[in-house]
Structure formats: structure tokens, C-alpha cells
Short mmCIF file of C-alpha atoms (C1' of nucleotides) in Angstrom, two decimals:
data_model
loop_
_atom_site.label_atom_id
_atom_site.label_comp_id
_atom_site.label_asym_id
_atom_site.label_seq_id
_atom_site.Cartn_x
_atom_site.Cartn_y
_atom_site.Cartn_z
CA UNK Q 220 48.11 111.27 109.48
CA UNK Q 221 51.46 110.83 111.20
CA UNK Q 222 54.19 112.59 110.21
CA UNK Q 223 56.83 109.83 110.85
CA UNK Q 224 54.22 107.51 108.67
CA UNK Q 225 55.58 109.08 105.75
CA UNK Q 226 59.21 107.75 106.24
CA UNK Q 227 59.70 104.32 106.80
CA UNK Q 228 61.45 103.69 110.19
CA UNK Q 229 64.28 101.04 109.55
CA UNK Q 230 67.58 100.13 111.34
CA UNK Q 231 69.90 101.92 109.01
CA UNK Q 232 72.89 99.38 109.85
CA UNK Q 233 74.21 99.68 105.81
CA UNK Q 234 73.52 103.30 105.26
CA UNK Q 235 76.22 104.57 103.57
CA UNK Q 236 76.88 107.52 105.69
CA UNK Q 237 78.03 104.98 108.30
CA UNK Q 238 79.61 102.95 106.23
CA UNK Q 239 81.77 105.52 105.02
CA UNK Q 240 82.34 106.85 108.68
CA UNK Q 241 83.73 103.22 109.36
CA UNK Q 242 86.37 103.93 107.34
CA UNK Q 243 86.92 107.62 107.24
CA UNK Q 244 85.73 107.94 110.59
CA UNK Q 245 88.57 106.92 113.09
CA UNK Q 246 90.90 110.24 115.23
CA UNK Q 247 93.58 112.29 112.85
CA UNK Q 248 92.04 109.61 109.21
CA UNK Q 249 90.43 112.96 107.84
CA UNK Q 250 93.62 115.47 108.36
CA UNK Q 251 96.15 112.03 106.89
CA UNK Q 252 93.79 112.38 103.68
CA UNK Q 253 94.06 116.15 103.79
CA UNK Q 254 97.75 116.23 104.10
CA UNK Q 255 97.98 113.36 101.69
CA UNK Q 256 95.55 114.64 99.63
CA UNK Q 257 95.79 118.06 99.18
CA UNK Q 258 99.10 119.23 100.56
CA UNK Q 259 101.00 116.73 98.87
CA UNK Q 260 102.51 116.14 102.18
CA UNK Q 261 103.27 112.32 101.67
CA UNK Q 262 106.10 111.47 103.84
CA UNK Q 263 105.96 109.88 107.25
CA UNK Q 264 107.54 112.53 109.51
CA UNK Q 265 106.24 114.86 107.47
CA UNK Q 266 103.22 113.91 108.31
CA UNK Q 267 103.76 113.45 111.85
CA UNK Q 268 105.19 117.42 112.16
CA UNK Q 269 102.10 118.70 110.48
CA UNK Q 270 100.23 117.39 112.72
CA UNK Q 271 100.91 117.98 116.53
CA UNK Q 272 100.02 114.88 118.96
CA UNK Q 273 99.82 112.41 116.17
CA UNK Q 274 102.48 109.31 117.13
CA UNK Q 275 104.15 107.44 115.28
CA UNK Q 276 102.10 104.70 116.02
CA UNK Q 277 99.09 105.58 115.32
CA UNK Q 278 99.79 107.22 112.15
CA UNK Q 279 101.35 103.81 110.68
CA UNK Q 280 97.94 102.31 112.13
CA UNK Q 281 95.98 104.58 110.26
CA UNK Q 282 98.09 104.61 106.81
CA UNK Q 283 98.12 100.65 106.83
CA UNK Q 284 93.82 101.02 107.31
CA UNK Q 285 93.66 103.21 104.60
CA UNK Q 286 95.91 101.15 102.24
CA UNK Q 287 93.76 98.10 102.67
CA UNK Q 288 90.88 100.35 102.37
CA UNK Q 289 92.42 101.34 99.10
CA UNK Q 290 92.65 105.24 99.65
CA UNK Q 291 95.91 105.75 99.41
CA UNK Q 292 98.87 104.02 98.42
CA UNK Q 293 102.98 104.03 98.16
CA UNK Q 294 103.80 105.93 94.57
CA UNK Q 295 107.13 106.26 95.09
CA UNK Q 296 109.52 103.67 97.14
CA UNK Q 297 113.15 103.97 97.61
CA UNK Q 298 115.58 102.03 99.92
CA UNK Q 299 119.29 103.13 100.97
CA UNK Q 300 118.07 105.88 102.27
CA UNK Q 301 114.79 104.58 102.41
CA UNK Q 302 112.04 106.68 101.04
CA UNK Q 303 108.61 106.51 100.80
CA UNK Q 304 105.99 108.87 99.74
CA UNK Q 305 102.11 108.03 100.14
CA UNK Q 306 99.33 109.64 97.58
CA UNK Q 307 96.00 108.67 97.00
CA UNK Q 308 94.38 106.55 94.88
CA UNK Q 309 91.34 106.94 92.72
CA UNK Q 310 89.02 105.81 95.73
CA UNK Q 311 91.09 108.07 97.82
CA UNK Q 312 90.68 110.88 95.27
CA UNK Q 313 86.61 110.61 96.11
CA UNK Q 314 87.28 111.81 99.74
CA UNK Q 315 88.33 114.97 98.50
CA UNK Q 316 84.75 116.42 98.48
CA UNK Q 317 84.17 115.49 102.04
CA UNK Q 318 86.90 117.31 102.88
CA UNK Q 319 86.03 120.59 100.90
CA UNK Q 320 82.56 120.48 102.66
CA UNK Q 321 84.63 120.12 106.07
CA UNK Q 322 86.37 122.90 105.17
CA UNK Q 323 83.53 124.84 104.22
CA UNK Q 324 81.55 124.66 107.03
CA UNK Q 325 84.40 125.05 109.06
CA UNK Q 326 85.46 128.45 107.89
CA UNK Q 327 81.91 129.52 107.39
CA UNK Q 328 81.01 128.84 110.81
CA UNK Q 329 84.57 129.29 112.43
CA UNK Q 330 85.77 131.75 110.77
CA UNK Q 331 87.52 133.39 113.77
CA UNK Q 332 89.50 130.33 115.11
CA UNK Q 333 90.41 129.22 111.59
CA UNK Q 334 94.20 130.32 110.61
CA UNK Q 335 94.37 128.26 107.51
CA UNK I 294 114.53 122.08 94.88
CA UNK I 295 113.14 120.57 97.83
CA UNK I 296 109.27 119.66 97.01
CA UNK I 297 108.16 120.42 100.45
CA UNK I 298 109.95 123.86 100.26
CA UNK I 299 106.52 124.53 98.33
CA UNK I 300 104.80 123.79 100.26
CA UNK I 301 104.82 125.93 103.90
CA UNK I 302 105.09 123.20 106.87
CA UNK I 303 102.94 124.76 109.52
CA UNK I 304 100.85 122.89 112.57
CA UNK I 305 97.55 123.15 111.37
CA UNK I 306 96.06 122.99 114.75
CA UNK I 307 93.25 125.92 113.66
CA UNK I 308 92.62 123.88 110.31
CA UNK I 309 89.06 124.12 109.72
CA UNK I 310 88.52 119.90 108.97
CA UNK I 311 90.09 119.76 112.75
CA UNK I 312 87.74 122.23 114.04
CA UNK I 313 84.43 120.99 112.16
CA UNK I 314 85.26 117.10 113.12
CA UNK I 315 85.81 118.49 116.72
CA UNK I 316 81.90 118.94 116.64
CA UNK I 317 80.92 116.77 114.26
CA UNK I 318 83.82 114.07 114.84
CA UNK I 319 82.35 111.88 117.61
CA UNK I 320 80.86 108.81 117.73
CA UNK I 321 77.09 108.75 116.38
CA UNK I 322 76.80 112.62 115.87
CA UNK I 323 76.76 112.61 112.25
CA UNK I 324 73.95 109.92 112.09
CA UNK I 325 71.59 111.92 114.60
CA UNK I 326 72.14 114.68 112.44
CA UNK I 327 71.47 112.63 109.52
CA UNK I 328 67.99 111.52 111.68
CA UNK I 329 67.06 114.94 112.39
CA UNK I 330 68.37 116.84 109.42
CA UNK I 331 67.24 114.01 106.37
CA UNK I 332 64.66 112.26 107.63
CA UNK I 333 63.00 114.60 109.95
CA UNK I 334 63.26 112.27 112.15
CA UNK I 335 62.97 114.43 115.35
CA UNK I 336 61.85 112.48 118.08
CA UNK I 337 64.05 111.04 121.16
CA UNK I 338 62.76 107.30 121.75
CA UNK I 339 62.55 107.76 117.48
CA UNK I 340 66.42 108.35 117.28
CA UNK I 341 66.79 105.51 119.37
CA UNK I 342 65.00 103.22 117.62
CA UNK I 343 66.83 103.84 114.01
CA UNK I 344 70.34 103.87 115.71
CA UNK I 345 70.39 100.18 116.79
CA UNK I 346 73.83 100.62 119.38
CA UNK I 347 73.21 103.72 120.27
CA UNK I 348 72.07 104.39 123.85
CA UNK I 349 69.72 106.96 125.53
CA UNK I 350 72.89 108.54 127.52
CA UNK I 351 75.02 108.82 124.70
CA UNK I 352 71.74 110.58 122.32
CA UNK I 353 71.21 112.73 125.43
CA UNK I 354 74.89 113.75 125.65
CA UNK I 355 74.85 114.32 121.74
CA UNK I 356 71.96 116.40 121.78
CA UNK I 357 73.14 118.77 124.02
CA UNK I 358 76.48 118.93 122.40
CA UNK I 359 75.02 119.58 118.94
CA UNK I 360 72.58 121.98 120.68
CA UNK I 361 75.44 124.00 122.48
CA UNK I 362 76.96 124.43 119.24
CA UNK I 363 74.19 125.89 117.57
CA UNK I 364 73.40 123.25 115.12
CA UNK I 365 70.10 121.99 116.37
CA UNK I 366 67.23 123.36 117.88
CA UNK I 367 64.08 122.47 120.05
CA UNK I 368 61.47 123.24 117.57
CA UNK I 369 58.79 121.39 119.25
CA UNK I 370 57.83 121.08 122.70
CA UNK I 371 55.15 120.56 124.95
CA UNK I 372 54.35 118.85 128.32
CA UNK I 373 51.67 116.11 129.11
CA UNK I 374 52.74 114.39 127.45
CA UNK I 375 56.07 115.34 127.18
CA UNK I 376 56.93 115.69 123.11
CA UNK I 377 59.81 117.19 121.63
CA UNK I 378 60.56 117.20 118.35
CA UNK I 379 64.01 118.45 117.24
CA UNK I 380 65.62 120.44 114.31
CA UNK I 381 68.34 121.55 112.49
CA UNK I 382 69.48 125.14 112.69
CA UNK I 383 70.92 127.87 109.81
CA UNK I 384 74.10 126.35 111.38
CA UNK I 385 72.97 122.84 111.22
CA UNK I 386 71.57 122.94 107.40
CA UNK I 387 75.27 123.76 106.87
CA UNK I 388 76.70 120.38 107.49
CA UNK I 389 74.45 118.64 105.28
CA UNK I 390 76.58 118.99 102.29
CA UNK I 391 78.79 116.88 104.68
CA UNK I 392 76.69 113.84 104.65
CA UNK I 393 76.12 114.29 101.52
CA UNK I 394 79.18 113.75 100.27
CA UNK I 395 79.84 110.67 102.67
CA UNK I 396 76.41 109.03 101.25
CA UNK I 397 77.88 109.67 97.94
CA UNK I 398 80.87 108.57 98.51
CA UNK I 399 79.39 105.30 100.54
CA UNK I 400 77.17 104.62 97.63
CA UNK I 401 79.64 104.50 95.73
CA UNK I 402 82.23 102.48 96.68
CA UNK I 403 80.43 100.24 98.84
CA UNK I 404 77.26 100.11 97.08
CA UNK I 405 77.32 96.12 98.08
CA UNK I 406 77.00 96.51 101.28
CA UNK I 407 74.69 99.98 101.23
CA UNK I 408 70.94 98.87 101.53
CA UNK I 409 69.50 102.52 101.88
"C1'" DC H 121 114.10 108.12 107.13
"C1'" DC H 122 110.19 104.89 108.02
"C1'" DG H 123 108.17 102.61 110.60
"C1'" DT H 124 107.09 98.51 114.57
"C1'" DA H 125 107.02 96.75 119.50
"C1'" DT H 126 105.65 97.35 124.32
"C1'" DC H 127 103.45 99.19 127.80
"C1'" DC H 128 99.86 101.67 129.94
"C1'" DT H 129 96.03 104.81 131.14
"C1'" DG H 130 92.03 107.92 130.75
"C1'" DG H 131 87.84 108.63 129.28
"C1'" DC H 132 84.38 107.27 125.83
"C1'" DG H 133 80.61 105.09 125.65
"C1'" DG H 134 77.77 100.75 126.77
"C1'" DA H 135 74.35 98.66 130.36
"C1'" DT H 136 70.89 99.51 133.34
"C1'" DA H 137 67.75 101.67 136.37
"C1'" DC H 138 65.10 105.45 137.40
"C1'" DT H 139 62.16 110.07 137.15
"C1'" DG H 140 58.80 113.93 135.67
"C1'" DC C 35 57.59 110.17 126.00
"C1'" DA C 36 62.19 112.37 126.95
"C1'" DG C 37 65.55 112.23 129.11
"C1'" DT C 38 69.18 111.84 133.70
"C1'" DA C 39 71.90 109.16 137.18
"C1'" DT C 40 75.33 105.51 138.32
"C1'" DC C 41 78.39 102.33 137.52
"C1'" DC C 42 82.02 100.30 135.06
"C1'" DG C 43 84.73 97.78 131.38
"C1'" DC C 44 87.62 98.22 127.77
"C1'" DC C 45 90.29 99.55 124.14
"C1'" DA C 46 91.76 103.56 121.21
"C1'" DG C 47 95.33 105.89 121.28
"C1'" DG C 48 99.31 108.34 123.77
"C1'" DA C 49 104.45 107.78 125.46
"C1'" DT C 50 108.55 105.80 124.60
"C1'" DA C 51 112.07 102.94 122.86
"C1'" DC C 52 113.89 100.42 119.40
"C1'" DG C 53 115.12 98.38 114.50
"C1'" DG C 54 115.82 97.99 109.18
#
DNA sequence: CCGTATCCTGGCGGATACTG
DNA sequence: CAGTATCCGCCAGGATACGG
């Protein structure tokens, strides 16, 4: 008997580790959730200082795919000066643990390279 | 008191997310993984043929990279014919708590769309 | 402070053919 | 079957400037 008889061999085009990649899966998405997320870091230039080589740009891409995505979203909105602070929603909350295991394999396996 | 004073800004550039996603980040690695790791799916041409997209340069480029880094293995091989059958490492049983928290998450939240 | 508008380029990855 | 070799298009994302 064939081992690969035993699983059936389909096109996985829904399978929900892509799907989630679709979203989550796009350069600097992760470390916007983390600093979002679990720093509390939720302004814009905040964000952009905590994380070197991120523009402008492409951050404001990113937060407006994750709004419509409904991961995060503006809790607190100020003009004159304008402020805005990002956190995340209850979908958003559910990334967390993709994160931690991120984390945990990274400073398992990385351990030397890892400052924090 | 500032909020972000509790916060201490620092570039994360050794942040452990950063440094697993830099192996795990690209395009189609986690889904090989999820081949060869889940459903012992092992087998180039078989890799292929469940990753509608994907092509046999880009599997062959993954493979290696996931192989460099210690995460998979060779842990079948012999010639005439040629058959190789490949699997996950210490390393590689390590990220698995990864996808599993992206099928969770994917299930979900997008259980519409998620046929498997 | 919080973004958007413009411009531009490098390299990722798709297509295809080929080999042991 | 299990890949490698070549070629190439394209767009994600970087640089920079600007505006509310």
C-alpha cells in the first residue's frame, strides 16, 4: 500500500494556512502587529523608529490592509495636533499566538542573535 | 507621564519574529513545510502537485534554503530511480506550532472560504 | 504629527526547457 | 522521478518630497 494513498492529494488553494498568510503574510505586517500588539507602540513614527528601513509608505500601506482586514483599528483620534493611535481589534487580538510561536522558535533556535 | 516612556524605544533589528520570518518569511516556505511536516507529504513532483503556482525552481530553491537552515532533512534517498523523500528536522518540528496557529487562526476567521 | 503622492529599481519568482 | 539552467517581466517596496 502507498504511503501517499493514505492522504488525499488535493490543491490546497483555501487552506487556511494560506489564507491567513494572505493577510498576515506581506514584508514588516508581522513586526506592525507586534509593535501594535504587544508593545503598545501605536503611533505612526513611532512605529516607523522601531523599526529601521520601514517607510513611510509602506507602513500606511500596510496599516490601511490591516484595517480593512479588521486587525487593527484607530482607538484614539485627535486633530489640532493631530493624533492617532492604532490597537488591535478582537480579530487582531487572535494574531497574538502566531506571534508568541514566532517568538518561540526564534529564541529557541536563535538564541545567540536574539537581543530582545 | 509620557506612555511611551514605558515602554524602552529600541530598533528591534535582532527581534526574534524578524529573525524566524527571515527563514520562514518567504513566499511558499511555510506551505512546503506544511507538505512535508503535516501531511508527510515528502516527495518533489508531490509538492508540486499540491502547490498549484508554485514552480519546480522556486521548490528547489526552498528546499535548499530550509535545508541550510537545519529545518529539513533528506530522509530518503536512493538512485534508479531517483526517490527522495523529505523530512522535518528537531529544528523543523519546532515551527509547527507556527502553522498551527495560522490554521487556527484561518479557520477561524475565514472559515467561509477554508475548504480543508 | 500623520500620513499621501511620485518616481524608480532590484530582485523575486514565474515560464520553460533540459539533464541524470 | 528530482531537480538545475536560462531568461525575463513585473511589481513590491525603497527614496524622497510634500500636504493637512
Amino acid at each position: 500500500l502507498e504511503e501517499q494513498a493514505l492522504i488525499p492529494v488535493v490543491p490546497f488553494k483555501n487552506c487556511p494556512i494560506r489564507i491567513s498568510l494572505g493577510v498576515l503574510g506581506k514584508k514588516w505586517t508581522m513586526l506592525i502587529i507586534r509593535d501594535i500588539g504587544f508593545l503598545k507602540i501605536g503611533r505612526f513614527n513611532q512605529i516607523l523608529r522601531t523599526l529601521p528601513g520601514l517607510t513611510p509608505r509602506v507602513l500606511s500601506m500596510r496599516l490601511r490592509e490591516l484595517e480593512k482586514n479588521g486587525i487593527i483599528r484607530q482607538i484614539e483620534v485627535q486633530s489640532s495636533p493631530k493624533q492617532v493611535r492604532w490597537g488591535l481589534t478582537r480579530k487582531g487580538r487572535d494574531t497574538l499566538p502566531i506571534l508568541m510561536s514566532l517568538i518561540a522558535f526564534g529564541s529557541r533556535w536563535y538564541s545567540d542573535f536574539v537581543r530582545r
